[in-house]
Amino acid sequence: MIPLHSVCAMLETYITAYNNAVFDTDRDAALQVIAQALAAGHTPEEIVFELVIPAVEEMMAQLSRDLDANLAQHFMTAQIAAEVTEKMLEQFKQPPKTLGRVVIGTARGDLHSLGKRIVMGCLKTLMVEVRDLGVNVPAERFVEEAVAFDAQVIAISSMMVHTANGEQGCRKVRRLLREQQLENRFRVVVGGAPFRFDEQLYQAVGADDWAADGVSAGKVILRQIRELSP
Amino acid sequence: MMTSMEIVRAALQGNPAPRIPIFCNLLDQGAPELGMSQAEYYARGEHVACGQLALRTRYGYDNLWSLFYVGREAELLGCQEILFAEDGTPNVADYFLRTAKDIESFTIPEDITRHPVWQESARCLQVLRQESKGRFPICAYLTASTTLPALLMGMDKWLELALSGPDHLRAQLLGKCSEFFRKQVAAYREAGADLLLYSSPFGSSSFVGMRRFRAFSLPWMQRDLTGLGVEDLIYYCGTAPINPVIGEVMQHLGLRVFYPSPKDDLAVTKALVAGNGLTCGVIDDISMISWTPEQTRAEVERLCHIGMPGEHFLLGTAVMPMAVPEANIQAYMEAAFTFGSYR
Ligand code: B12
């Protein structure tokens, strides 16, 4: 049997190699590292919990420190991590414990799905169950699906001002939650370009929180889930 | 008295002028100005021209737009559906490049000016030219080859193809988009546009990082622009930051006019461009939704204070959201005339 500390040390080198590949937005190289770790006898559970998740967390820290961090890196971090996690989960001996549930979609009138996709990738990797409601989602549907899925968080993405700040998006979701007395049950988190320009906008539209990029979206949403169900 | 066109030319060349040029990019505001729905307004080139002329007369800024909305370029190439909204910009609702086969088989029309979509744009330009009589610069919006696929297949699919390949498919798509770009440049110049906004978000290092900027974006931008002449082109990354790339864009592409992000440090932009070209100061018009007129005024003053020394400066907005209150547009204009005066 390999002593525990050397398993950790080995995983360390994989984490570094994996992160370097992701940082360089090199998907093939990242997947190769995962294949090597599997071949070396690491279980799918180890790969997810001791390699991919720490790697995403490390990337979060790295990207938030690095003033030059770019969209391609955020996209690849989320993309590769979600891809690997999904593959590994199929091979888990027992289904993992999920940390919470989120419904996500783009606001009514908005067909821009990239931001949502990045956020979803990060959430999946963090063991949050995500139901994707797609694009151009009416406020009513956000609420209905959140109830049906027993979600803790409603996540709304908008790329344009009229879908972020308009009457049919988050503002309406908030109004419906109030009318249906569901405000204690769900948190609303928003994101997308307009919220990055005006950092107070999330409050004006009635959201509980917002995040500037996909990797911090993961953190913010997890925090909201934990506050609701400690 | 100098005309708007002369003031813009003076700023470009660094010649004396009584004030800075003031751009204000109002697009969707044209429909309510004429009392029309967005769909009705955008159906006809005359409407857009009349909306542009009426808005310019109302506020007194220097530029006119021949742009309807960015999705027009997708319509020229095969997009069949646009989603209109009464409180904001129309959006592409049909990403018509869905499969590798679609990418391989779609073609750029031999003569784009025969397309009915182009003909409305041409009509708009014709009315703008007639009415402006050379007094106001007419702007056109053209998407760079590396960004256009976002409008044809959706940004997430495009980012995936751009970053992970397959290489031959990416090159094929970019080749077509570049060909289209070059045809549009010729068509817009022929139709009388004075300034061409070269919209190139993938030409921002905040999109792809410096390494990919050099290896991917720059060569394709070179291919877009080679031999076309760039005197009338404005470098714009959709309000993504541009400071880190300005030096290389100047050196390798010869561009001289830069329209940065409100998040770029304007003092740095100005220092990088210096007297070699024109720096635009861009106000954060998303924050203008919630600012007071006093805050708007203060921001105009700040931008002018940084940008005006050494001249070669223009003040502008991004794509002004409809939610920006009228009082703030007025405040922006008044402050621009006050603080933008060289006298
Ligand atoms: C690239 C770009 C384009 C490209 C491609 C856009 C695309 N995604 O398909 C092109 C050139 C085609 C384009 C077109 C338009 N654009 Co544009 N564009 C941009 C730009 C530069 C970046 C947008 C982007 O794709 N970012 C990358 C994605 C991944 O970032 P993101 O969506 O913000 O998502 C991240 C975070 O916000 C966060 N996040 C996202 N969703 C969520 C959700 C939750 C719950 C959380 C927590 C976090 C979160 O995580 C994500 C990942 O890191 C921005 C300006 C800017 N600096 O942001 C303007 C911008 C978004 N565009 C704008 C506009 C207006 C348009 C047009 C409507 C213009 C027009 N008049 O036609 C068109 C629409 C075209 C269409 N679809 O029909 C405006 C919107 C504001 C406004 N005025 O309404 C902006 C802000 C520019 C500006 N300042 O005026 N655009």
Tab-separated table of C-alpha atoms in Angstrom, chain B:
chain	number	residue	atom	x	y	z
B	1	MET	CA	-18.235	78.435	-36.824
B	2	MET	CA	-16.777	74.968	-37.264
B	3	THR	CA	-19.151	72.121	-38.118
B	4	SER	CA	-19.228	68.881	-36.126
B	5	MET	CA	-17.331	67.197	-38.945
B	6	GLU	CA	-14.610	69.836	-38.808
B	7	ILE	CA	-14.366	69.527	-35.028
B	8	VAL	CA	-13.943	65.755	-35.315
B	9	ARG	CA	-11.312	66.159	-38.043
B	10	ALA	CA	-9.464	68.717	-35.935
B	11	ALA	CA	-9.423	66.308	-32.980
B	12	LEU	CA	-8.139	63.520	-35.224
B	13	GLN	CA	-5.330	65.647	-36.600
B	14	GLY	CA	-4.621	67.592	-33.434
B	15	ASN	CA	-5.537	70.924	-35.017
B	16	PRO	CA	-7.020	73.757	-32.985
B	17	ALA	CA	-10.785	73.704	-32.383
B	18	PRO	CA	-13.083	75.573	-30.017
B	19	ARG	CA	-14.115	72.374	-28.216
B	20	ILE	CA	-13.805	68.596	-28.094
B	21	PRO	CA	-16.095	66.441	-30.264
B	22	ILE	CA	-19.001	64.958	-28.310
B	23	PHE	CA	-20.446	61.585	-29.276
B	24	CYS	CA	-23.648	60.231	-27.803
B	25	ASN	CA	-24.696	56.794	-28.973
B	26	LEU	CA	-28.466	56.716	-28.819
B	27	LEU	CA	-29.868	53.850	-30.896
B	28	ASP	CA	-33.069	52.383	-29.485
B	29	GLN	CA	-34.213	55.814	-28.316
B	30	GLY	CA	-35.093	56.546	-31.967
B	31	ALA	CA	-38.332	54.519	-31.932
B	32	PRO	CA	-40.006	56.375	-29.025
B	33	GLU	CA	-38.676	59.628	-30.472
B	34	LEU	CA	-40.765	58.939	-33.589
B	35	GLY	CA	-43.627	57.377	-31.605
B	36	MET	CA	-43.098	53.930	-33.133
B	37	SER	CA	-42.669	50.392	-31.860
B	38	GLN	CA	-39.125	49.048	-32.122
B	39	ALA	CA	-40.089	46.531	-34.819
B	40	GLU	CA	-41.798	49.189	-36.934
B	41	TYR	CA	-38.913	51.611	-36.471
B	42	TYR	CA	-36.221	49.162	-37.480
B	43	ALA	CA	-38.147	47.888	-40.498
B	44	ARG	CA	-37.206	50.922	-42.602
B	45	GLY	CA	-33.958	52.737	-43.239
B	46	GLU	CA	-35.800	56.084	-43.393
B	47	HIS	CA	-37.125	55.595	-39.878
B	48	VAL	CA	-33.684	54.978	-38.443
B	49	ALA	CA	-32.287	57.991	-40.304
B	50	CYS	CA	-35.136	60.233	-39.094
B	51	GLY	CA	-34.755	58.934	-35.534
B	52	GLN	CA	-31.022	59.648	-35.615
B	53	LEU	CA	-31.510	63.137	-37.031
B	54	ALA	CA	-34.252	63.991	-34.521
B	55	LEU	CA	-32.220	62.784	-31.536
B	56	ARG	CA	-29.152	64.669	-32.690
B	57	THR	CA	-31.154	67.848	-33.113
B	58	ARG	CA	-32.708	67.429	-29.690
B	59	TYR	CA	-29.424	66.979	-27.799
B	60	GLY	CA	-26.869	68.663	-30.059
B	61	TYR	CA	-24.087	66.069	-30.089
B	62	ASP	CA	-21.781	65.579	-33.066
B	63	ASN	CA	-22.360	62.110	-34.543
B	64	LEU	CA	-25.029	60.207	-36.463
B	65	TRP	CA	-25.380	56.420	-36.610
B	66	SER	CA	-26.183	54.227	-39.568
B	67	LEU	CA	-26.267	51.212	-37.202
B	68	PHE	CA	-29.715	49.757	-36.589
B	69	TYR	CA	-28.616	47.073	-34.122
B	70	VAL	CA	-25.650	44.719	-34.070
B	71	GLY	CA	-27.716	41.694	-35.136
B	72	ARG	CA	-28.087	43.251	-38.623
B	73	GLU	CA	-24.842	41.629	-39.676
B	74	ALA	CA	-26.255	38.226	-38.774
B	75	GLU	CA	-29.377	39.008	-40.793
B	76	LEU	CA	-27.227	39.783	-43.821
B	77	LEU	CA	-25.750	36.302	-43.525
B	78	GLY	CA	-28.823	34.189	-42.830
B	79	CYS	CA	-30.334	34.885	-39.391
B	80	GLN	CA	-34.111	34.677	-39.734
B	81	GLU	CA	-35.337	35.932	-36.380
B	82	ILE	CA	-34.742	39.009	-34.269
B	83	LEU	CA	-36.300	39.422	-30.843
B	84	PHE	CA	-37.538	42.976	-30.340
B	85	ALA	CA	-38.153	44.603	-26.958
B	86	GLU	CA	-39.823	47.915	-26.270
B	87	ASP	CA	-37.401	48.828	-23.494
B	88	GLY	CA	-34.115	47.798	-25.100
B	89	THR	CA	-32.058	46.547	-28.009
B	90	PRO	CA	-33.179	43.947	-30.533
B	91	ASN	CA	-31.372	40.624	-30.269
B	92	VAL	CA	-30.436	37.762	-32.530
B	93	ALA	CA	-32.885	34.949	-31.771
B	94	ASP	CA	-31.760	32.554	-34.491
B	95	TYR	CA	-28.187	31.325	-34.274
B	96	PHE	CA	-28.227	29.752	-37.682
B	97	LEU	CA	-24.806	28.076	-37.600
B	98	ARG	CA	-25.670	25.007	-35.543
B	99	THR	CA	-23.432	22.257	-36.851
B	100	ALA	CA	-20.019	21.824	-38.400
B	101	LYS	CA	-21.805	21.237	-41.691
B	102	ASP	CA	-23.555	24.611	-41.415
B	103	ILE	CA	-20.181	26.276	-40.946
B	104	GLU	CA	-18.705	24.465	-43.913
B	105	SER	CA	-21.589	25.175	-46.227
B	106	PHE	CA	-22.574	28.747	-45.464
B	107	THR	CA	-21.286	31.304	-47.937
B	108	ILE	CA	-20.734	35.036	-47.997
B	109	PRO	CA	-22.943	36.651	-50.649
B	110	GLU	CA	-20.953	37.745	-53.669
B	111	ASP	CA	-22.551	41.191	-53.507
B	112	ILE	CA	-23.860	42.003	-50.032
B	113	THR	CA	-25.344	45.289	-51.229
B	114	ARG	CA	-28.078	43.424	-53.114
B	115	HIS	CA	-29.485	41.970	-49.901
B	116	PRO	CA	-32.774	43.611	-48.782
B	117	VAL	CA	-31.303	44.064	-45.278
B	118	TRP	CA	-28.393	46.005	-46.735
B	119	GLN	CA	-30.699	48.073	-48.886
B	120	GLU	CA	-32.473	49.451	-45.813
B	121	SER	CA	-29.079	50.343	-44.339
B	122	ALA	CA	-28.105	51.990	-47.611
B	123	ARG	CA	-31.371	53.930	-47.601
B	124	CYS	CA	-30.632	55.077	-44.051
B	125	LEU	CA	-27.182	56.242	-45.097
B	126	GLN	CA	-28.615	58.014	-48.103
B	127	VAL	CA	-31.084	60.018	-45.990
B	128	LEU	CA	-28.423	60.770	-43.375
B	129	ARG	CA	-26.073	62.037	-46.071
B	130	GLN	CA	-28.726	64.159	-47.722
B	131	GLU	CA	-29.777	65.780	-44.476
B	132	SER	CA	-26.372	66.075	-42.859
B	133	LYS	CA	-24.746	67.614	-45.945
B	134	GLY	CA	-21.329	66.737	-44.637
B	135	ARG	CA	-21.813	68.619	-41.368
B	136	PHE	CA	-22.018	65.584	-39.086
B	137	PRO	CA	-19.856	62.479	-39.243
B	138	ILE	CA	-21.884	59.354	-40.010
B	139	CYS	CA	-20.729	56.323	-38.028
B	140	ALA	CA	-21.020	52.688	-39.072
B	141	TYR	CA	-20.540	49.569	-36.955
B	142	LEU	CA	-18.618	46.560	-38.308
B	143	THR	CA	-17.784	43.401	-36.422
B	144	ALA	CA	-14.282	41.948	-36.628
B	145	SER	CA	-13.883	38.428	-37.990
B	146	THR	CA	-12.916	37.028	-34.591
B	147	THR	CA	-16.115	38.304	-32.961
B	148	LEU	CA	-18.690	37.925	-35.732
B	149	PRO	CA	-19.172	34.169	-35.129
B	150	ALA	CA	-20.667	35.048	-31.700
B	151	LEU	CA	-23.600	36.547	-33.586
B	152	LEU	CA	-23.937	33.617	-35.965
B	153	MET	CA	-23.623	30.648	-33.592
B	154	GLY	CA	-23.876	32.107	-30.077
B	155	MET	CA	-21.004	33.184	-27.912
B	156	ASP	CA	-20.584	29.964	-25.935
B	157	LYS	CA	-20.371	27.741	-29.010
B	158	TRP	CA	-17.976	30.197	-30.612
B	159	LEU	CA	-15.723	30.423	-27.575
B	160	GLU	CA	-15.531	26.657	-27.495
B	161	LEU	CA	-14.577	26.460	-31.169
B	162	ALA	CA	-12.173	29.398	-30.865
B	163	LEU	CA	-10.329	27.881	-27.889
B	164	SER	CA	-10.494	24.165	-28.567
B	165	GLY	CA	-10.905	23.784	-32.298
B	166	PRO	CA	-11.159	21.828	-34.557
B	167	ASP	CA	-8.592	24.120	-36.148
B	168	HIS	CA	-9.702	23.681	-39.745
B	169	LEU	CA	-13.321	24.535	-38.905
B	170	ARG	CA	-12.296	27.608	-36.947
B	171	ALA	CA	-10.061	28.792	-39.786
B	172	GLN	CA	-12.782	28.202	-42.338
B	173	LEU	CA	-15.326	30.203	-40.342
B	174	LEU	CA	-12.896	33.037	-39.661
B	175	GLY	CA	-11.906	33.191	-43.309
B	176	LYS	CA	-15.544	33.698	-44.283
B	177	CYS	CA	-16.132	36.276	-41.547
B	178	SER	CA	-13.031	38.184	-42.607
B	179	GLU	CA	-14.162	38.177	-46.225
B	180	PHE	CA	-17.537	39.530	-45.102
B	181	PHE	CA	-15.886	42.203	-42.994
B	182	ARG	CA	-13.861	43.436	-45.951
B	183	LYS	CA	-16.929	43.556	-48.163
B	184	GLN	CA	-18.755	45.568	-45.523
B	185	VAL	CA	-15.925	48.085	-45.267
B	186	ALA	CA	-16.102	48.679	-48.996
B	187	ALA	CA	-19.902	48.876	-48.974
B	188	TYR	CA	-20.085	51.329	-46.065
B	189	ARG	CA	-17.447	53.594	-47.543
B	190	GLU	CA	-19.201	53.516	-50.882
B	191	ALA	CA	-22.502	54.385	-49.162
B	192	GLY	CA	-20.929	57.397	-47.467
B	193	ALA	CA	-20.085	56.380	-43.896
B	194	ASP	CA	-17.366	58.644	-42.456
B	195	LEU	CA	-16.207	56.680	-39.415
B	196	LEU	CA	-16.127	52.897	-39.099
B	197	LEU	CA	-16.275	51.407	-35.614
B	198	TYR	CA	-14.183	48.228	-35.750
B	199	SER	CA	-15.868	46.126	-33.073
B	200	SER	CA	-13.403	43.561	-31.841
B	201	PRO	CA	-14.026	42.235	-28.302
B	202	PHE	CA	-11.709	39.291	-29.038
B	203	GLY	CA	-9.064	41.941	-29.636
B	204	SER	CA	-9.129	42.672	-25.894
B	205	SER	CA	-6.654	40.821	-23.713
B	206	SER	CA	-9.392	40.542	-21.085
B	207	PHE	CA	-11.083	38.104	-23.443
B	208	VAL	CA	-8.256	35.890	-24.567
B	209	GLY	CA	-5.141	36.932	-22.641
B	210	MET	CA	-2.019	38.451	-24.175
B	211	ARG	CA	-0.613	35.212	-25.571
B	212	ARG	CA	-3.741	34.408	-27.565
B	213	PHE	CA	-4.172	38.046	-28.483
B	214	ARG	CA	-0.848	37.823	-30.297
B	215	ALA	CA	-1.235	34.336	-31.704
B	216	PHE	CA	-4.904	34.496	-32.678
B	217	SER	CA	-6.603	37.897	-32.579
B	218	LEU	CA	-3.827	40.023	-34.039
B	219	PRO	CA	-3.178	37.900	-37.155
B	220	TRP	CA	-6.894	37.747	-37.942
B	221	MET	CA	-7.265	41.480	-37.440
B	222	GLN	CA	-4.338	41.925	-39.814
B	223	ARG	CA	-6.146	39.798	-42.325
B	224	ASP	CA	-9.336	41.856	-41.848
B	225	LEU	CA	-7.539	45.131	-42.431
B	226	THR	CA	-4.621	44.529	-44.792
B	227	GLY	CA	-4.593	46.973	-47.651
B	228	LEU	CA	-7.898	48.612	-46.714
B	229	GLY	CA	-6.553	51.839	-45.221
B	230	VAL	CA	-7.417	52.473	-41.586
B	231	GLU	CA	-7.698	56.275	-41.381
B	232	ASP	CA	-11.453	56.152	-40.713
B	233	LEU	CA	-11.391	53.146	-38.345
B	234	ILE	CA	-12.029	53.250	-34.589
B	235	TYR	CA	-10.730	50.440	-32.387
B	236	TYR	CA	-13.478	49.277	-30.032
B	237	CYS	CA	-13.749	46.095	-27.999
B	238	GLY	CA	-17.414	46.388	-27.026
B	239	THR	CA	-16.285	48.275	-23.873
B	240	ALA	CA	-13.978	45.454	-22.827
B	241	PRO	CA	-10.628	46.970	-21.682
B	242	ILE	CA	-8.080	47.880	-24.353
B	243	ASN	CA	-5.159	49.566	-22.596
B	244	PRO	CA	-2.912	46.465	-22.593
B	245	VAL	CA	-3.204	46.059	-26.375
B	246	ILE	CA	-3.125	49.658	-27.648
B	247	GLY	CA	0.625	49.647	-28.352
B	248	GLU	CA	0.483	46.512	-30.475
B	249	VAL	CA	-2.678	47.557	-32.267
B	250	MET	CA	-0.995	50.809	-33.254
B	251	GLN	CA	2.208	49.091	-34.273
B	252	HIS	CA	0.795	46.154	-36.203
B	253	LEU	CA	-2.527	47.436	-37.488
B	254	GLY	CA	-1.777	51.128	-37.802
B	255	LEU	CA	-5.023	52.114	-36.092
B	256	ARG	CA	-5.031	55.582	-34.532
B	257	VAL	CA	-8.434	56.054	-32.903
B	258	PHE	CA	-9.197	54.211	-29.657
B	259	TYR	CA	-12.557	53.816	-27.919
B	260	PRO	CA	-11.737	52.238	-24.549
B	261	SER	CA	-13.800	50.742	-21.747
B	262	PRO	CA	-15.079	53.034	-18.995
B	263	LYS	CA	-13.056	50.648	-16.826
B	264	ASP	CA	-9.786	51.454	-18.609
B	265	ASP	CA	-7.729	54.092	-16.831
B	266	LEU	CA	-8.197	57.027	-19.199
B	267	ALA	CA	-4.929	58.657	-18.166
B	268	VAL	CA	-3.117	55.499	-19.277
B	269	THR	CA	-5.056	55.324	-22.560
B	270	LYS	CA	-4.232	58.947	-23.223
B	271	ALA	CA	-0.546	58.435	-22.457
B	272	LEU	CA	-0.381	55.381	-24.742
B	273	VAL	CA	-2.121	57.041	-27.679
B	274	ALA	CA	-0.639	60.480	-26.969
B	275	GLY	CA	-0.328	62.723	-30.009
B	276	ASN	CA	-0.204	59.752	-32.398
B	277	GLY	CA	-3.950	59.418	-32.586
B	278	LEU	CA	-7.274	60.138	-30.980
B	279	THR	CA	-8.233	59.023	-27.476
B	280	CYS	CA	-11.910	58.747	-26.664
B	281	GLY	CA	-13.098	59.217	-23.108
B	282	VAL	CA	-16.052	56.886	-22.544
B	283	ILE	CA	-18.566	57.557	-19.808
B	284	ASP	CA	-20.057	54.591	-17.963
B	285	ASP	CA	-23.601	54.952	-19.253
B	286	ILE	CA	-24.856	51.956	-17.293
B	287	SER	CA	-24.103	53.799	-14.060
B	288	MET	CA	-25.806	56.839	-15.609
B	289	ILE	CA	-29.094	55.020	-15.017
B	290	SER	CA	-28.800	55.542	-11.288
B	291	TRP	CA	-26.586	58.637	-11.121
B	292	THR	CA	-27.969	62.081	-10.386
B	293	PRO	CA	-27.396	64.818	-12.980
B	294	GLU	CA	-24.719	66.205	-10.626
B	295	GLN	CA	-22.874	62.871	-10.610
B	296	THR	CA	-23.072	62.722	-14.399
B	297	ARG	CA	-21.693	66.218	-14.637
B	298	ALA	CA	-18.858	65.438	-12.249
B	299	GLU	CA	-17.882	62.380	-14.296
B	300	VAL	CA	-17.837	64.388	-17.543
B	301	GLU	CA	-15.635	66.951	-15.832
B	302	ARG	CA	-13.279	64.242	-14.630
B	303	LEU	CA	-12.968	62.640	-18.083
B	304	CYS	CA	-12.385	66.016	-19.778
B	305	HIS	CA	-9.836	66.960	-17.185
B	306	ILE	CA	-7.818	63.828	-17.920
B	307	GLY	CA	-8.351	63.666	-21.670
B	308	MET	CA	-8.140	67.227	-22.924
B	309	PRO	CA	-4.515	68.194	-22.223
B	310	GLY	CA	-2.613	67.670	-25.471
B	311	GLU	CA	-5.911	67.736	-27.433
B	312	HIS	CA	-6.542	64.666	-29.651
B	313	PHE	CA	-9.544	63.910	-27.439
B	314	LEU	CA	-13.194	62.997	-27.947
B	315	LEU	CA	-15.902	62.345	-25.366
B	316	GLY	CA	-18.436	59.574	-25.902
B	317	THR	CA	-20.834	57.029	-24.441
B	318	ALA	CA	-21.107	53.266	-24.849
B	319	VAL	CA	-24.479	51.951	-26.073
B	320	MET	CA	-26.710	54.245	-24.046
B	321	PRO	CA	-29.395	52.110	-22.341
B	322	MET	CA	-32.971	53.323	-22.683
B	323	ALA	CA	-33.230	53.399	-18.896
B	324	VAL	CA	-30.841	56.364	-18.677
B	325	PRO	CA	-33.039	59.280	-17.579
B	326	GLU	CA	-33.452	62.171	-19.964
B	327	ALA	CA	-32.118	64.528	-17.274
B	328	ASN	CA	-28.812	62.649	-17.285
B	329	ILE	CA	-28.472	62.819	-21.061
B	330	GLN	CA	-29.068	66.563	-20.799
B	331	ALA	CA	-26.553	66.807	-17.955
B	332	TYR	CA	-24.006	64.850	-20.010
B	333	MET	CA	-24.411	67.201	-22.965
B	334	GLU	CA	-24.357	70.427	-20.954
B	335	ALA	CA	-21.309	69.320	-19.001
B	336	ALA	CA	-19.571	68.216	-22.220
B	337	PHE	CA	-20.016	71.661	-23.745
B	338	THR	CA	-18.901	73.365	-20.532
B	339	PHE	CA	-15.883	71.264	-19.649
B	340	GLY	CA	-15.032	70.303	-23.224
B	341	SER	CA	-14.371	73.868	-24.298
B	342	TYR	CA	-10.772	74.788	-25.190
B	343	ARG	CA	-11.463	78.498	-24.752
